[in-house]
Each structure stands twice: as C-alpha cells, then as structure tokens.
C-alpha cells in the first residue's frame, strides 16, 4: 500500500492517519510480522493482524555461484507458489532480477519460465518482498532492479506500475527509476500504456529475431504484434520518454545468428536510439536450442557494430547454478511432487 492507501485504512480503523508514514517505513524495511513495529500501539497492531497480511517471500532454496558472487533464490509465497530471483554483483553495486508473475503465458520457445503456463500474477508487494528478502539475507543495499525474471511485466501492468511507484518512494526503498529496467516480450498495448506514465525507466525489448518468419517460430506474441508494429511502438515510446531502448537478442545457433539476420536487424533498428544486448541462448532440454560458439557470437557482434549499432554480449553469471530463468522453480516443484507421491 502507498501512504495514501494506508491513511484510508487507518481512517477505516478509527486510527490517526499520521501513522501512515510510520507503517509505510516499517513495511518497506522488510519486517516479517506486524508485531515488529515497536513504535506502533499494540491495539493497532492487533487490528493489522486481524485484517491484513505481509506478503513475504520466504527463501526455500539459495544457490551461491562458485564462479562469481551471483546468488539465485527460489522464494515461496503465502499461497505455496514458487518464484525465482537472481542477485548479481557488479562494480557499480548490486542488481536484483525479480519475477513479476508465477509462470508466464507468452510461450517463448527458448525460455523455461512458461513451460507450465501462467499460474498467476504477482502483487506489487510480492515484487518488493523479493528485494527486501535478498537485502536482508546478504546485509546489502540493492541499487538496481531488472524486471526480467519469470513472467511478462506488461501482462501484469497494474501491479507492475504500482511496484515502480512504491519501490522509488523516498520514504521506502528509494531506488531511482533510472536504475530500473523493465523487460517485455513485445506487448505493444502495454508499451503504449507505459509511455503514458513517462517514467525514466529503461525499456528492454526481447526482440530475438529481425523478421516475422523467424520470430513467429520462437515467440508466439509476434503473431499478435509483429516486428513492424513492435518497432513502431518503440519509436513512439522513445519520442515520449527520450530514453534509449535496449533490445535483447538471444543468439540461437542456426536460427537467428546468420549474416543475413545481422544485416536485416541493423536496417530495422535504424533511427532508434538503442543498444543491442546479445545473449548466448541458455540450453533448455525441452527445446533443443544451442548457443553459437564464441567465434560466431563475436562475428555477429562485429557485423552489427560495423552498421553503427551499439552492442554488448551479456556476461554469463551463475552458470553453475541453473542459468535459465524458470529452471530452479521447475526443479523445486518436481522435487515437491516426488515427495508427495
């Protein structure tokens, strides 16, 4: 809840509204129970216990990479469902990749998150709780957030937009919007709504192919909003926000890593202030895709750079602890099902 919503709740309780800011600070500090609010009267804490709940993300599995300092979490939510988050350390500080849904309905062929479909969307509180729990577990402050974990953020627009307002509140976690990236598979209607908010976040678009012929085979969302529509709305978004757009491009051997693909991609991105993030595709046993070898990845990168495109190759973090998004949750659920049987 925002401070305004907490004020309305306190009024409903017959309590003074000035306590809204106190409650807000406590809730964004990562407490587990209302009884930890030591400067709040017990009578009010009792009302909160009766009428409300704190949406905690409880650590079920924690995997620390032996290669780098990446930590991957499987969190359990109040209803017994699981989500994943990934904590990464960079020179500029700590970044947390959070989930926005349990599962995903987008069905991208190279991603493990959507293998079981969409279970439900996360609330803003459940997104915040991933940050609070990771901070508390490591004794750190997270300075950057990427909404790139399980789920499609723009398929959960209302809760994600509320999360952005709460996480950047100066009385709470106070993470600046310029330090937050939101990734979408190409939900054109959602990008239009996001443009109306005109928030200075980084929009990251999972493009992964330069044309409809290839993109239709790996990303079902393209059959609703094709490449031309997607790039068109990206241009509109940029006019409104003046922010550089990041295009994610998962390189899949023999699928989208040819010279023809690089040439076509360069042509279609012309005129968009952007950055292309090449991602060597993670192996997911259900799809059989393979990532190109290092030489071909560098060759594809060079071909884009020759056309004036700014390109980086995503650094592989935590490769020894199940790289693909959705794999850990899937594994934990399979283990739980085996225990029940």
Short mmCIF file of N, CA and C in Angstrom, two decimals, residues 84 101-119 150-151 218 220 282-289 324-331 333-334:
data_model
loop_
_atom_site.label_atom_id
_atom_site.label_comp_id
_atom_site.label_asym_id
_atom_site.label_seq_id
_atom_site.Cartn_x
_atom_site.Cartn_y
_atom_site.Cartn_z
N UNK A 84 11.37 -17.13 -8.70
CA UNK A 84 12.82 -17.02 -8.69
C UNK A 84 13.28 -15.57 -8.74
N UNK A 101 5.54 -12.50 -12.37
CA UNK A 101 4.44 -13.46 -12.43
C UNK A 101 4.93 -14.83 -12.00
N UNK A 102 4.01 -15.71 -11.65
CA UNK A 102 4.34 -17.11 -11.40
C UNK A 102 4.07 -17.83 -12.70
N UNK A 103 5.15 -18.25 -13.38
CA UNK A 103 5.00 -18.77 -14.73
C UNK A 103 4.84 -17.64 -15.72
N UNK A 104 4.39 -17.98 -16.91
CA UNK A 104 4.24 -16.96 -17.96
C UNK A 104 3.35 -17.52 -19.06
N UNK A 105 2.56 -16.65 -19.67
CA UNK A 105 1.67 -17.11 -20.75
C UNK A 105 2.24 -16.84 -22.14
N UNK A 106 3.42 -16.22 -22.23
CA UNK A 106 3.94 -15.79 -23.53
C UNK A 106 4.44 -16.95 -24.39
N UNK A 107 4.93 -18.01 -23.76
CA UNK A 107 5.30 -19.22 -24.51
C UNK A 107 6.54 -19.11 -25.38
N UNK A 108 7.47 -18.23 -25.05
CA UNK A 108 8.71 -18.13 -25.83
C UNK A 108 9.45 -19.46 -25.80
N UNK A 109 9.88 -19.95 -26.96
CA UNK A 109 10.40 -21.31 -27.09
C UNK A 109 11.74 -21.52 -26.40
N UNK A 110 12.49 -20.44 -26.18
CA UNK A 110 13.83 -20.57 -25.61
C UNK A 110 13.84 -20.35 -24.10
N UNK A 111 12.67 -20.17 -23.48
CA UNK A 111 12.59 -19.80 -22.07
C UNK A 111 11.88 -20.88 -21.26
N UNK A 112 12.44 -21.20 -20.07
CA UNK A 112 11.86 -22.23 -19.21
C UNK A 112 10.70 -21.71 -18.36
N UNK A 113 10.57 -20.39 -18.26
CA UNK A 113 9.55 -19.80 -17.37
C UNK A 113 8.13 -20.18 -17.74
N UNK A 114 7.87 -20.28 -19.05
CA UNK A 114 6.49 -20.50 -19.49
C UNK A 114 6.13 -21.94 -19.77
N UNK A 115 7.00 -22.89 -19.41
CA UNK A 115 6.74 -24.28 -19.75
C UNK A 115 5.44 -24.80 -19.13
N UNK A 116 5.10 -24.30 -17.96
CA UNK A 116 3.86 -24.74 -17.30
C UNK A 116 2.73 -23.73 -17.43
N UNK A 117 2.91 -22.72 -18.29
CA UNK A 117 1.90 -21.69 -18.45
C UNK A 117 1.91 -20.69 -17.32
N UNK A 118 0.91 -19.82 -17.30
CA UNK A 118 0.80 -18.81 -16.25
C UNK A 118 -0.05 -19.33 -15.09
N UNK A 119 0.49 -19.23 -13.88
CA UNK A 119 -0.27 -19.60 -12.68
C UNK A 119 -1.05 -18.38 -12.19
N UNK A 150 10.88 -14.37 -14.03
CA UNK A 150 9.70 -15.06 -14.53
C UNK A 150 8.57 -14.08 -14.81
N UNK A 151 7.86 -14.32 -15.93
CA UNK A 151 6.68 -13.52 -16.22
C UNK A 151 6.90 -12.41 -17.22
N UNK A 218 9.60 -18.69 -32.69
CA UNK A 218 10.17 -18.76 -31.34
C UNK A 218 9.42 -17.91 -30.31
N UNK A 220 5.49 -16.70 -29.77
CA UNK A 220 4.08 -16.63 -30.18
C UNK A 220 3.47 -15.23 -30.13
N UNK A 282 20.51 -19.88 -23.44
CA UNK A 282 20.68 -20.90 -22.41
C UNK A 282 20.07 -22.22 -22.88
N UNK A 283 20.74 -23.34 -22.62
CA UNK A 283 20.16 -24.63 -23.01
C UNK A 283 18.96 -24.98 -22.13
N UNK A 284 17.84 -25.30 -22.75
CA UNK A 284 16.66 -25.79 -22.05
C UNK A 284 16.30 -27.11 -22.73
N UNK A 285 16.29 -28.20 -21.96
CA UNK A 285 16.17 -29.53 -22.57
C UNK A 285 14.90 -29.69 -23.40
N UNK A 286 13.84 -28.92 -23.06
CA UNK A 286 12.57 -29.07 -23.77
C UNK A 286 12.59 -28.51 -25.19
N UNK A 287 13.58 -27.64 -25.52
CA UNK A 287 13.55 -27.05 -26.86
C UNK A 287 14.69 -27.47 -27.78
N UNK A 288 15.77 -27.97 -27.22
CA UNK A 288 16.88 -28.44 -28.04
C UNK A 288 17.71 -27.36 -28.68
N UNK A 289 17.47 -26.07 -28.34
CA UNK A 289 18.26 -24.99 -28.91
C UNK A 289 19.69 -25.03 -28.37
N UNK A 324 19.06 -20.80 -16.83
CA UNK A 324 17.81 -20.35 -17.44
C UNK A 324 16.76 -19.97 -16.41
N UNK A 325 16.11 -18.84 -16.70
CA UNK A 325 15.03 -18.39 -15.83
C UNK A 325 13.90 -19.42 -15.85
N UNK A 326 13.46 -19.81 -14.67
CA UNK A 326 12.37 -20.78 -14.56
C UNK A 326 12.84 -22.19 -14.25
N UNK A 327 14.14 -22.49 -14.46
CA UNK A 327 14.64 -23.84 -14.24
C UNK A 327 14.61 -24.23 -12.77
N UNK A 328 15.01 -23.31 -11.89
CA UNK A 328 15.06 -23.63 -10.46
C UNK A 328 13.67 -23.89 -9.91
N UNK A 329 12.72 -23.02 -10.25
CA UNK A 329 11.35 -23.20 -9.78
C UNK A 329 10.81 -24.54 -10.27
N UNK A 330 11.07 -24.85 -11.53
CA UNK A 330 10.60 -26.10 -12.10
C UNK A 330 11.18 -27.29 -11.34
N UNK A 331 12.47 -27.20 -11.02
CA UNK A 331 13.13 -28.30 -10.31
C UNK A 331 12.57 -28.49 -8.91
N UNK A 333 9.58 -27.64 -7.83
CA UNK A 333 8.21 -28.18 -7.93
C UNK A 333 8.24 -29.68 -8.23
N UNK A 334 9.17 -30.10 -9.09
CA UNK A 334 9.28 -31.52 -9.40
C UNK A 334 9.69 -32.32 -8.16
#
